[in-house]
Each structure stands twice: as structure tokens, then as C-alpha cells.
Amino acid sequence: MTQLDVPQHAAENENLLWDTIVIGAGPAGLSTALMLTRGRRRVLVLDHGVPRNRFTDHMHGVLGHEGLAPGELRRLGRAEVEAHEGVFAEAEVASVTSVAGEDGARVQVMTKDGRGFRARAVVVATGLRDELPNVPGLRALWGRGVYACPFCDGYEHRDRPIAVLANGEHSDLKAHMLRQWSGDLVLLVNGSFALGEAEARSLVARGVRIERSGVDEVLAGVDGRLRGVRLADGRELELEAIFTNPSFVPLTGMLDGVDVRGPEHPESRVWVVGNAGDPRANVPVSIGQGAAAGGDIALALLMDEIAGAGRV
Ligand SMILES: Cc1cc2nc3c(=O)[nH]c(=O)nc-3n(C[C@H](O)[C@H](O)[C@H](O)COP(=O)(O)OP(=O)(O)OC[C@H]3O[C@@H](n4cnc5c(N)ncnc54)[C@H](O)[C@@H]3O)c2cc1C
């Protein structure tokens, strides 16, 4: 059966054997799906509509799409995959299990609502969760003045009042980096790490102010965007942007106990792409990883087919 034989309502048929199931319809998963559908493979994309960058209205640094809304990229990507006969279903995946079906099934995917799907390969493109420092008001402004990535959001706030909200070691390095974007820069240590004297001198020498009073609250303006912070000693600082280092939690719980494709498990039919496997992957890198995985999977499926033909 080719991709073109996939029935209209294939996602409702749990007995179908898909060439590949892609979990996650973000830039990484859509890119894999586009490669594979263009390679005339039967692809099912499962997604539950909770992308990492849903907090922001504009993407930056994505070649050819500067300033595009993240949801618009997803919409365009989905339309392109559907135009090549990829199939989409709304589903939250609960588990991925390795199987060895006589028909070539290598992976079983179960959804939270109890549906099961079988495939010859699976791609986990589920992204990650950003865990932010525990400061009142901060999370509500995530993507609306509070950011992690200077390359994504620094340029729009160039030469404006910016803070780095420290969150553990290496926060001084983040402040040094943000100096590239603004000379009006303060490091809010907020008791999160011990800033050594030499490190403090180096920051001051590069024009970075250091604020050691704790941060009591991050403040929103009437427009719903960041206005500043209130410090523990009662002072308020006016700010246009805050950059911080969240902890990154990959959304790969469904893979517990499953071998993932890589040097140690070259035979595995489970690929992990985008932020699910690499917290540094921005949108273009995630698209690239997704496309590379699409090529790898097409080759792995082909090698299985050549080996199977030899056994007949
Ligand atoms: C505030 C903010 C601003 C950003 N700005 C930029 C920017 O300007 N430029 C840039 O390049 N990058 C930016 N990024 C980074 C960007 O969001 C990521 O690089 C990108 O989203 C990674 O793509 P992905 O496909 O790996 O994951 P995602 O885009 O997060 O997609 C993952 C998909 O998997 C789905 N999913 C998760 N778990 C399951 C499950 N169990 N079952 C089914 N589906 C599931 C989700 O619903 C989601 O659709 C920003 C991030 C944030 C937080």
C-alpha cells in the first residue's frame, strides 16, 4: 500500500500499520512528516495542541519567516503535510512500546484516551516544558517581556532597560551575553547563586549593574506586558525585558524503558527530535533535526524492505 491508498478516516482505524507515527506537530515533527510524506510513506501525526512557544505572538530568527506567528507556521506546516496525504489526529500519547509484529510493526503507541496505533517507526517530537524561577508574577509574563533566548527576543529590546534574573550558576555569563544587546543592563542575583568577587568585577567592568536585593514580584503594565520588578527593599525597577535560564524538562515520559535510535541502539525504530532531545534547538534547528530524521527513517524502512525481499 502506498501513501496514496490511505483512507480518508485512517486515523480512526487502529488496525492500520503506519510507516511512521510522528508524536508532536511542532516544527520538528512537521518537518519529519513532510519529508516522509513526500517520500510517499504512510504517516500519522498525533498532537494535543500544546506547543512550547504558545506564550509568544512572534517568532524571530527563522529564515524566511521573520516575525511570523508560531501558530501560523504550524498551520502552514500541517497544510503542507496534509497536501502530501499525511494524516492528523488529536491525541495525547501516553506510552510507546517496542513490539515485533509479523507484519513489520515495530512500535505500539497508546493514547491517554485508550486508542492504540501500530507503526514501523515512531518519531517523538514532543518538545519540552520550561520551569521558571519561582518569583510571583514571572510566569504570567513568559513570552510577554520575560524570555530565555537572547537570539530569539533580544534584538526587539536592544538598547532598552533589560535585566537578567539569575537562576543558578552561569547566570553571570548570561548577563555578559545580554550586554551585546543593551548597555542598560542589570543582573538580579535574587539569592540564586554565590556571585564571586572576580565575576562581579568582570561584570561591572563591562557595564553591567548588579542588584543583590531579592525580587519580590515581577510587575505587569496596563498593556499586559512586563513593566518592571519590585525588590525586597521596596524599590521598583522599570524594565522592558527580563531574560532568565529556565530548567528544561523534556516531554518524553511516554518513552520510559524504550531504546531510542542512536549509536547504542542503531536497530531501534524510535527517533527523538527537536526540543524533546535537545533543549538548545530553536525553530530552525528543530526543523533541521526533523528533516534529518525523516531521511534516516526513509532509509531504515527501505533497508527493512530490502532485507525482507531477500527472505522470500
Ligand atoms: C516564549 C518563547 C519564545 C520563543 N521564541 C522563539 C523564537 O523567536 N525563535 C525560535 O527559533 N525559537 C523560539 N522559541 C523556541 C521554540 O519554541 C522551540 O525551539 C520549538 O518550539 C521546538 O520545536 P519542537 O517541535 O521540538 O517542539 P514544540 O514546538 O513544543 O512542539 C511539540 C508538540 O508536541 C505536542 N506534544 C507534547 N507532548 C505530547 C503528547 N504526549 N502527545 C501528543 N502530542 C504531544 C505538543 O502539543 C506540541 O504541539 C521560543 C520558546 C519560548 C518558550
Tab-separated table of C-alpha atoms and ligand atoms in Angstrom:
chain	number	residue	atom	x	y	z
A	1	MET	CA	0.000	0.000	0.000
A	2	THR	CA	1.338	3.448	-0.832
A	3	GLN	CA	0.646	6.678	0.974
A	4	LEU	CA	-1.973	7.380	-1.686
A	5	ASP	CA	-4.071	4.388	-0.555
A	6	VAL	CA	-4.548	5.719	2.967
A	7	PRO	CA	-8.286	6.018	3.521
A	8	GLN	CA	-9.827	9.362	4.455
A	9	HIS	CA	-10.593	8.375	8.050
A	10	ALA	CA	-7.470	6.297	8.586
A	11	ALA	CA	-6.763	7.810	11.988
A	12	GLU	CA	-9.896	6.080	13.308
A	13	ASN	CA	-8.633	2.660	12.165
A	14	GLU	CA	-6.434	1.214	14.886
A	15	ASN	CA	-5.534	-1.877	12.790
A	16	LEU	CA	-3.638	0.040	10.115
A	17	LEU	CA	0.132	-0.356	10.063
A	18	TRP	CA	1.648	3.102	9.598
A	19	ASP	CA	5.109	3.505	8.115
A	20	THR	CA	5.736	6.176	10.762
A	21	ILE	CA	3.842	7.765	13.606
A	22	VAL	CA	5.019	11.274	14.497
A	23	ILE	CA	4.162	12.392	18.029
A	24	GLY	CA	4.067	16.198	18.135
A	25	ALA	CA	3.063	18.654	15.387
A	26	GLY	CA	5.595	21.377	16.145
A	27	PRO	CA	8.405	22.453	13.783
A	28	ALA	CA	10.396	19.242	14.425
A	29	GLY	CA	7.569	16.747	13.963
A	30	LEU	CA	6.001	18.537	10.986
A	31	SER	CA	9.366	18.627	9.258
A	32	THR	CA	9.833	14.856	9.670
A	33	ALA	CA	6.281	14.294	8.488
A	34	LEU	CA	6.817	16.434	5.383
A	35	MET	CA	9.984	14.526	4.412
A	36	LEU	CA	8.286	11.170	4.854
A	37	THR	CA	5.016	12.040	3.126
A	38	ARG	CA	6.970	13.464	0.213
A	39	GLY	CA	8.771	10.092	0.222
A	40	ARG	CA	5.301	8.503	-0.202
A	41	ARG	CA	5.235	6.935	3.245
A	42	ARG	CA	2.074	6.493	5.319
A	43	VAL	CA	2.404	8.958	8.169
A	44	LEU	CA	0.113	9.581	11.146
A	45	VAL	CA	0.767	12.718	13.220
A	46	LEU	CA	-0.611	12.726	16.780
A	47	ASP	CA	-0.744	16.017	18.682
A	48	HIS	CA	-2.654	17.635	21.526
A	49	GLY	CA	-2.000	21.289	20.674
A	50	VAL	CA	0.311	22.480	23.469
A	51	PRO	CA	3.459	23.838	21.749
A	52	ARG	CA	6.304	25.323	23.787
A	53	ASN	CA	6.158	28.786	22.209
A	54	ARG	CA	2.383	29.248	22.611
A	55	PHE	CA	3.157	32.136	25.009
A	56	THR	CA	4.553	34.401	22.297
A	57	ASP	CA	2.964	36.158	19.305
A	58	HIS	CA	6.009	36.329	17.015
A	59	MET	CA	8.940	34.092	16.058
A	60	HIS	CA	12.340	35.538	15.267
A	61	GLY	CA	15.472	34.142	13.663
A	62	VAL	CA	13.527	31.782	11.435
A	63	LEU	CA	14.870	32.389	7.952
A	64	GLY	CA	12.165	33.469	5.525
A	65	HIS	CA	9.597	33.764	8.348
A	66	GLU	CA	10.904	36.675	10.448
A	67	GLY	CA	8.141	37.827	12.825
A	68	LEU	CA	5.650	35.118	11.790
A	69	ALA	CA	3.228	33.919	14.489
A	70	PRO	CA	4.211	30.444	15.786
A	71	GLY	CA	0.659	29.183	15.212
A	72	GLU	CA	0.833	30.292	11.592
A	73	LEU	CA	3.987	28.233	10.983
A	74	ARG	CA	2.222	25.208	12.483
A	75	ARG	CA	-0.838	25.850	10.310
A	76	LEU	CA	1.274	26.164	7.148
A	77	GLY	CA	3.280	23.054	8.041
A	78	ARG	CA	0.190	20.987	8.702
A	79	ALA	CA	-1.374	22.098	5.407
A	80	GLU	CA	1.810	21.073	3.555
A	81	VAL	CA	1.864	17.628	5.205
A	82	GLU	CA	-1.859	17.129	4.504
A	83	ALA	CA	-1.315	18.154	0.869
A	84	HIS	CA	1.058	15.164	0.691
A	85	GLU	CA	-1.576	12.912	2.298
A	86	GLY	CA	-0.269	12.858	5.844
A	87	VAL	CA	-2.999	12.132	8.390
A	88	PHE	CA	-3.504	14.081	11.634
A	89	ALA	CA	-5.313	13.091	14.825
A	90	GLU	CA	-5.887	14.981	18.057
A	91	ALA	CA	-4.419	12.769	20.798
A	92	GLU	CA	-2.210	12.902	23.872
A	93	VAL	CA	0.196	9.984	23.733
A	94	ALA	CA	0.654	8.084	26.987
A	95	SER	CA	3.098	5.312	26.016
A	96	VAL	CA	5.353	3.971	23.298
A	97	THR	CA	6.246	0.257	23.395
A	98	SER	CA	8.594	-1.756	21.185
A	99	VAL	CA	6.872	-4.711	19.509
A	100	ALA	CA	7.834	-7.293	16.867
A	101	GLY	CA	4.717	-7.843	14.728
A	102	GLU	CA	4.753	-10.387	11.910
A	103	ASP	CA	3.501	-7.664	9.577
A	104	GLY	CA	6.558	-5.483	10.344
A	105	ALA	CA	5.099	-3.498	13.245
A	106	ARG	CA	7.937	-2.343	15.492
A	107	VAL	CA	6.187	0.153	17.747
A	108	GLN	CA	2.848	0.369	19.557
A	109	VAL	CA	1.613	3.844	20.537
A	110	MET	CA	-1.149	4.220	23.145
A	111	THR	CA	-3.045	7.452	23.743
A	112	LYS	CA	-4.352	8.721	27.087
A	113	ASP	CA	-7.929	8.037	25.996
A	114	GLY	CA	-7.112	4.391	25.274
A	115	ARG	CA	-6.606	4.337	21.499
A	116	GLY	CA	-3.752	2.211	20.118
A	117	PHE	CA	-1.779	2.657	16.881
A	118	ARG	CA	0.949	0.484	15.321
A	119	ALA	CA	3.860	1.611	13.176
A	120	ARG	CA	7.158	0.545	11.684
A	121	ALA	CA	8.855	3.607	13.207
A	122	VAL	CA	7.999	6.398	15.602
A	123	VAL	CA	9.272	9.946	15.989
A	124	VAL	CA	8.993	11.656	19.358
A	125	ALA	CA	8.828	15.412	18.688
A	126	THR	CA	7.022	16.412	21.856
A	127	GLY	CA	9.184	19.366	22.900
A	128	LEU	CA	9.901	20.401	26.479
A	129	ARG	CA	8.440	22.268	29.447
A	130	ASP	CA	10.194	25.411	30.744
A	131	GLU	CA	10.347	25.508	34.548
A	132	LEU	CA	10.795	29.128	35.559
A	133	PRO	CA	12.285	30.582	38.751
A	134	ASN	CA	9.676	30.811	41.471
A	135	VAL	CA	9.073	34.578	41.554
A	136	PRO	CA	5.492	35.914	41.825
A	137	GLY	CA	4.243	37.388	38.549
A	138	LEU	CA	7.013	35.892	36.408
A	139	ARG	CA	5.146	33.050	34.698
A	140	ALA	CA	2.225	35.289	33.667
A	141	LEU	CA	4.688	37.402	31.627
A	142	TRP	CA	6.540	34.484	29.997
A	143	GLY	CA	6.872	35.395	26.312
A	144	ARG	CA	5.461	38.886	27.026
A	145	GLY	CA	8.640	40.539	28.298
A	146	VAL	CA	10.163	37.526	30.066
A	147	TYR	CA	12.307	35.293	27.854
A	148	ALA	CA	15.087	32.721	27.815
A	149	CYS	CA	16.751	33.160	24.429
A	150	PRO	CA	18.543	36.438	23.564
A	151	PHE	CA	18.813	35.465	19.903
A	152	CYS	CA	15.018	35.000	19.740
A	153	ASP	CA	13.945	38.119	21.637
A	154	GLY	CA	16.988	40.306	22.387
A	155	TYR	CA	17.004	42.365	19.208
A	156	GLU	CA	13.492	43.764	19.806
A	157	HIS	CA	14.714	45.179	23.167
A	158	ARG	CA	18.120	46.431	22.023
A	159	ASP	CA	19.473	49.437	23.942
A	160	ARG	CA	16.449	49.320	26.293
A	161	PRO	CA	16.435	48.580	30.080
A	162	ILE	CA	16.943	44.823	30.425
A	163	ALA	CA	17.525	42.539	33.416
A	164	VAL	CA	18.940	39.080	33.740
A	165	LEU	CA	17.102	37.279	36.525
A	166	ALA	CA	19.704	34.860	37.894
A	167	ASN	CA	18.666	31.252	38.259
A	168	GLY	CA	21.695	29.336	39.471
A	169	GLU	CA	25.235	29.073	38.159
A	170	HIS	CA	26.206	30.584	34.795
A	171	SER	CA	23.743	33.454	35.292
A	172	ASP	CA	26.696	35.877	35.218
A	173	LEU	CA	27.570	34.503	31.777
A	174	LYS	CA	24.021	35.209	30.620
A	175	ALA	CA	24.432	38.816	31.816
A	176	HIS	CA	27.738	39.119	29.920
A	177	MET	CA	25.956	37.815	26.825
A	178	LEU	CA	23.000	40.227	27.093
A	179	ARG	CA	25.495	43.104	27.214
A	180	GLN	CA	25.691	42.595	23.447
A	181	TRP	CA	22.065	43.767	23.196
A	182	SER	CA	21.910	46.599	25.722
A	183	GLY	CA	24.160	48.829	27.800
A	184	ASP	CA	21.253	49.403	30.230
A	185	LEU	CA	21.560	46.024	31.914
A	186	VAL	CA	21.175	44.785	35.478
A	187	LEU	CA	21.840	41.327	36.940
A	188	LEU	CA	19.193	40.455	39.558
A	189	VAL	CA	21.107	37.952	41.699
A	190	ASN	CA	17.971	37.172	43.778
A	191	GLY	CA	19.944	34.909	46.114
A	192	SER	CA	20.033	32.201	43.460
A	193	PHE	CA	23.801	31.727	43.383
A	194	ALA	CA	27.014	32.937	45.020
A	195	LEU	CA	28.438	35.610	42.724
A	196	GLY	CA	32.208	35.610	43.289
A	197	GLU	CA	34.172	38.862	43.636
A	198	ALA	CA	36.166	38.333	40.442
A	199	GLU	CA	32.977	37.575	38.490
A	200	ALA	CA	31.276	40.678	39.922
A	201	ARG	CA	34.280	42.864	38.981
A	202	SER	CA	34.228	41.498	35.454
A	203	LEU	CA	30.520	42.300	35.069
A	204	VAL	CA	30.902	45.828	36.424
A	205	ALA	CA	33.915	46.410	34.142
A	206	ARG	CA	31.645	45.572	31.185
A	207	GLY	CA	28.951	47.999	32.358
A	208	VAL	CA	26.550	45.503	33.973
A	209	ARG	CA	24.906	46.693	37.212
A	210	ILE	CA	24.465	44.132	39.985
A	211	GLU	CA	21.344	44.113	42.169
A	212	ARG	CA	21.611	41.934	45.277
A	213	SER	CA	18.263	42.768	46.873
A	214	GLY	CA	15.781	39.919	46.324
A	215	VAL	CA	12.985	40.187	43.751
A	216	ASP	CA	9.562	40.178	45.436
A	217	GLU	CA	7.402	40.473	42.324
A	218	VAL	CA	7.528	40.847	38.559
A	219	LEU	CA	5.130	43.627	37.522
A	220	ALA	CA	2.819	43.891	34.503
A	221	GLY	CA	1.794	47.146	32.832
A	222	VAL	CA	-1.724	48.051	31.712
A	223	ASP	CA	-0.953	46.515	28.301
A	224	GLY	CA	-0.379	43.129	29.969
A	225	ARG	CA	3.335	43.179	29.178
A	226	LEU	CA	6.311	43.458	31.523
A	227	ARG	CA	6.666	46.789	33.349
A	228	GLY	CA	9.417	46.009	35.864
A	229	VAL	CA	10.166	44.371	39.191
A	230	ARG	CA	9.581	45.216	42.845
A	231	LEU	CA	12.586	44.443	45.010
A	232	ALA	CA	12.544	43.141	48.583
A	233	ASP	CA	13.679	46.560	49.879
A	234	GLY	CA	10.619	48.202	48.259
A	235	ARG	CA	12.329	49.816	45.265
A	236	GLU	CA	10.854	49.305	41.804
A	237	LEU	CA	12.952	48.954	38.642
A	238	GLU	CA	11.410	49.819	35.265
A	239	LEU	CA	12.304	47.138	32.728
A	240	GLU	CA	11.386	46.300	29.164
A	241	ALA	CA	12.652	42.716	29.193
A	242	ILE	CA	13.892	40.058	31.614
A	243	PHE	CA	15.996	37.126	30.470
A	244	THR	CA	16.378	34.072	32.680
A	245	ASN	CA	17.541	30.447	32.493
A	246	PRO	CA	14.589	28.064	32.963
A	247	SER	CA	15.136	24.395	33.782
A	248	PHE	CA	14.251	22.329	30.731
A	249	VAL	CA	12.050	19.259	31.235
A	250	PRO	CA	11.791	17.086	28.084
A	251	LEU	CA	8.260	15.757	27.493
A	252	THR	CA	9.412	12.191	26.849
A	253	GLY	CA	7.752	10.298	29.725
A	254	MET	CA	5.968	8.060	27.210
A	255	LEU	CA	9.369	6.571	26.306
A	256	ASP	CA	10.195	5.083	29.716
A	257	GLY	CA	12.138	1.852	29.177
A	258	VAL	CA	12.226	2.147	25.362
A	259	ASP	CA	15.501	2.141	23.400
A	260	VAL	CA	15.957	5.287	21.322
A	261	ARG	CA	17.772	5.267	17.986
A	262	GLY	CA	21.423	6.289	18.341
A	263	PRO	CA	24.930	4.802	18.403
A	264	GLU	CA	23.967	2.456	21.268
A	265	HIS	CA	20.690	1.337	19.695
A	266	PRO	CA	21.126	1.501	15.912
A	267	GLU	CA	18.320	-1.033	15.393
A	268	SER	CA	15.729	0.895	17.381
A	269	ARG	CA	12.864	2.352	15.372
A	270	VAL	CA	12.329	5.242	17.814
A	271	TRP	CA	13.724	8.698	16.942
A	272	VAL	CA	13.710	11.780	19.208
A	273	VAL	CA	13.928	15.197	17.505
A	274	GLY	CA	13.674	18.911	18.353
A	275	ASN	CA	13.405	20.117	21.943
A	276	ALA	CA	12.375	16.657	23.188
A	277	GLY	CA	16.010	15.610	22.719
A	278	ASP	CA	17.856	18.917	22.543
A	279	PRO	CA	16.863	21.906	24.706
A	280	ARG	CA	19.056	24.254	22.625
A	281	ALA	CA	17.161	23.572	19.403
A	282	ASN	CA	15.322	26.714	18.283
A	283	VAL	CA	12.735	26.556	15.489
A	284	PRO	CA	15.161	26.310	12.529
A	285	VAL	CA	17.342	23.731	14.301
A	286	SER	CA	14.228	21.712	15.191
A	287	ILE	CA	13.115	21.826	11.551
A	288	GLY	CA	16.590	20.638	10.520
A	289	GLN	CA	16.632	17.779	13.029
A	290	GLY	CA	13.153	16.746	11.912
A	291	ALA	CA	14.159	16.704	8.254
A	292	ALA	CA	17.333	14.706	9.011
A	293	ALA	CA	15.309	12.132	10.944
A	294	GLY	CA	12.865	11.889	8.035
A	295	GLY	CA	15.730	10.941	5.732
A	296	ASP	CA	17.131	8.426	8.267
A	297	ILE	CA	13.747	6.793	8.738
A	298	ALA	CA	13.125	6.506	5.000
A	299	LEU	CA	16.470	4.697	4.703
A	300	ALA	CA	15.777	2.404	7.688
A	301	LEU	CA	12.370	1.441	6.256
A	302	LEU	CA	13.950	0.790	2.870
A	303	MET	CA	16.666	-1.441	4.399
A	304	ASP	CA	13.943	-3.441	6.204
A	305	GLU	CA	12.112	-3.872	2.901
A	306	ILE	CA	15.291	-4.974	1.051
A	307	ALA	CA	16.093	-7.480	3.831
A	308	GLY	CA	12.501	-8.767	3.774
A	309	ALA	CA	12.548	-9.200	-0.006
A	310	GLY	CA	15.725	-11.288	0.282
A	311	ARG	CA	14.000	-13.689	2.686
A	312	VAL	CA	11.097	-14.503	0.340
B	1	LIG	C1	8.473	32.223	24.968
B	1	LIG	C2	9.247	31.514	23.883
B	1	LIG	C3	9.632	32.194	22.740
B	1	LIG	C4	10.355	31.543	21.757
B	1	LIG	N1	10.732	32.261	20.653
B	1	LIG	C5	11.418	31.640	19.683
B	1	LIG	C6	11.817	32.376	18.517
B	1	LIG	O1	11.541	33.584	18.393
B	1	LIG	N2	12.546	31.730	17.562
B	1	LIG	C7	12.880	30.396	17.685
B	1	LIG	O2	13.527	29.862	16.778
B	1	LIG	N3	12.518	29.681	18.775
B	1	LIG	C8	11.789	30.273	19.761
B	1	LIG	N4	11.403	29.544	20.869
B	1	LIG	C9	11.791	28.129	20.959
B	1	LIG	C10	10.763	27.242	20.204
B	1	LIG	O3	9.553	27.287	20.909
B	1	LIG	C11	11.284	25.816	20.104
B	1	LIG	O4	12.568	25.822	19.504
B	1	LIG	C12	10.384	24.945	19.233
B	1	LIG	O5	9.038	25.036	19.669
B	1	LIG	C13	10.834	23.484	19.268
B	1	LIG	O6	10.016	22.761	18.382
B	1	LIG	P1	9.558	21.261	18.724
B	1	LIG	O7	8.830	20.801	17.515
B	1	LIG	O8	10.704	20.468	19.224
B	1	LIG	O9	8.544	21.396	19.992
B	1	LIG	P2	7.139	22.157	20.116
B	1	LIG	O10	7.047	23.294	19.196
B	1	LIG	O11	6.962	22.417	21.577
B	1	LIG	O12	6.076	21.087	19.642
B	1	LIG	C14	5.840	19.925	20.399
B	1	LIG	C15	4.446	19.407	20.065
B	1	LIG	O13	4.291	18.132	20.695
B	1	LIG	C16	2.989	18.040	21.238
B	1	LIG	N5	3.018	17.092	22.346
B	1	LIG	C17	3.732	17.147	23.503
B	1	LIG	N6	3.505	16.062	24.262
B	1	LIG	C18	2.610	15.302	23.558
B	1	LIG	C19	1.971	14.057	23.826
B	1	LIG	N7	2.190	13.352	24.946
B	1	LIG	N8	1.096	13.571	22.909
B	1	LIG	C20	0.837	14.265	21.767
B	1	LIG	N9	1.434	15.449	21.452
B	1	LIG	C21	2.300	15.945	22.347
B	1	LIG	C22	2.648	19.467	21.668
B	1	LIG	O14	1.234	19.628	21.661
B	1	LIG	C23	3.340	20.305	20.596
B	1	LIG	O15	2.459	20.600	19.537
B	1	LIG	C24	10.688	30.175	21.888
B	1	LIG	C25	10.293	29.483	23.047
B	1	LIG	C26	9.569	30.127	24.029
B	1	LIG	C27	9.160	29.372	25.255
